[in-house]
Amino acid sequence: MSSRRCSRPLPGALFRFEFARTFFISNPARCQAQRLSFLSLGHLMTLPLTFAIVLIALSSFARAADDAAILDGPNYSFSIRAPEGWHMTSTRQLQAAFYPADKTFESTPVIMYVRSTDKAQLHVNNIEELNKFDLRGIQEHHPNAESKKVGSARLSDGKEIPIYSFSGGGYFERVAYAEQSKTITVFVASAEKKDDLKSSEKAFRELVTSYLFISDNVTTPNHP
């Protein structure tokens, strides 16, 4: 993701990345090359009542794809998988980002990313309020930006979640929101050109479908 794309608030903003931990179960050599952080099994054992679910998710995703991960942080833990033909990486701004395998992360015309937003931290109660919060953040720099509901996507458990479009803020974006009791997971596809965003539609839906929420009973160690 370019620095230009990080120059304004991202949908689902204010995620505290100093607490983010990512456990990637893809090929170790690939993970090392991507400079991704690893979560030890010792940390996984600290997730009350979820260890069995985590092992099931690990087994399933290990068989399903190379680029798969379990992400966790305050009040959330979920698994996610890169769509076919896409790679997963992480940056200082994004815990899990995705780009086409035939491009580089720096040159790709379209990126996707997933992040978790704490409802209490942002003082939002539901998806509609978070969408308005996201739009207000963009409108601070781009007053003509707008967002509207454009459809829905289906999660791995069959639940349908809403998809919104964002435009007029320098990028064309498609954003899906999956609500949990304490957090809302935000899925974003972002491109400078509308045609590039349209070309990522299938991959975006694959990304959403791969999502599996594990637990909101997650604590993180205190950092000095």
mmCIF file of C-alpha atoms in Angstrom, residues 15-16 19 21 23 28 47 51 65 85 90 97-98 101 111 113 119-120 122 127 145 147 180 186 194 209 211 215:
data_model
loop_
_atom_site.group_PDB
_atom_site.id
_atom_site.type_symbol
_atom_site.label_atom_id
_atom_site.label_comp_id
_atom_site.label_asym_id
_atom_site.label_seq_id
_atom_site.Cartn_x
_atom_site.Cartn_y
_atom_site.Cartn_z
ATOM 1 C CA PHE A 15 -6.851 0.203 15.159
ATOM 2 C CA ARG A 16 -3.993 -0.054 17.690
ATOM 3 C CA PHE A 19 -1.158 -4.874 20.071
ATOM 4 C CA ARG A 21 -0.315 -10.261 16.592
ATOM 5 C CA PHE A 23 0.003 -16.161 13.238
ATOM 6 C CA PRO A 28 7.786 -20.588 6.679
ATOM 7 C CA LEU A 47 -7.143 -17.683 24.482
ATOM 8 C CA PHE A 51 -7.819 -23.403 21.580
ATOM 9 C CA ALA A 65 -4.203 -22.490 0.976
ATOM 10 C CA GLY A 85 -3.956 -15.524 -7.207
ATOM 11 C CA SER A 90 1.574 -6.825 6.542
ATOM 12 C CA ALA A 97 -3.097 -6.684 3.321
ATOM 13 C CA PHE A 98 -3.505 -8.446 -0.016
ATOM 14 C CA ALA A 101 0.408 -12.296 -7.210
ATOM 15 C CA ILE A 111 -5.128 -3.603 -2.724
ATOM 16 C CA TYR A 113 -7.003 -5.310 3.567
ATOM 17 C CA LYS A 119 -16.867 -0.486 18.924
ATOM 18 C CA ALA A 120 -16.369 0.944 22.406
ATOM 19 C CA LEU A 122 -14.799 4.453 18.460
ATOM 20 C CA ILE A 127 -22.271 -1.175 11.198
ATOM 21 C CA ALA A 145 -16.858 12.019 -0.749
ATOM 22 C CA SER A 147 -20.753 6.226 0.580
ATOM 23 C CA GLN A 180 -19.349 -9.089 16.401
ATOM 24 C CA VAL A 186 -13.756 -4.317 8.081
ATOM 25 C CA LYS A 194 -12.948 2.272 -11.017
ATOM 26 C CA THR A 209 -16.009 -15.771 2.462
ATOM 27 C CA TYR A 211 -13.317 -15.076 7.185
ATOM 28 C CA SER A 215 -13.447 -15.425 19.791
#
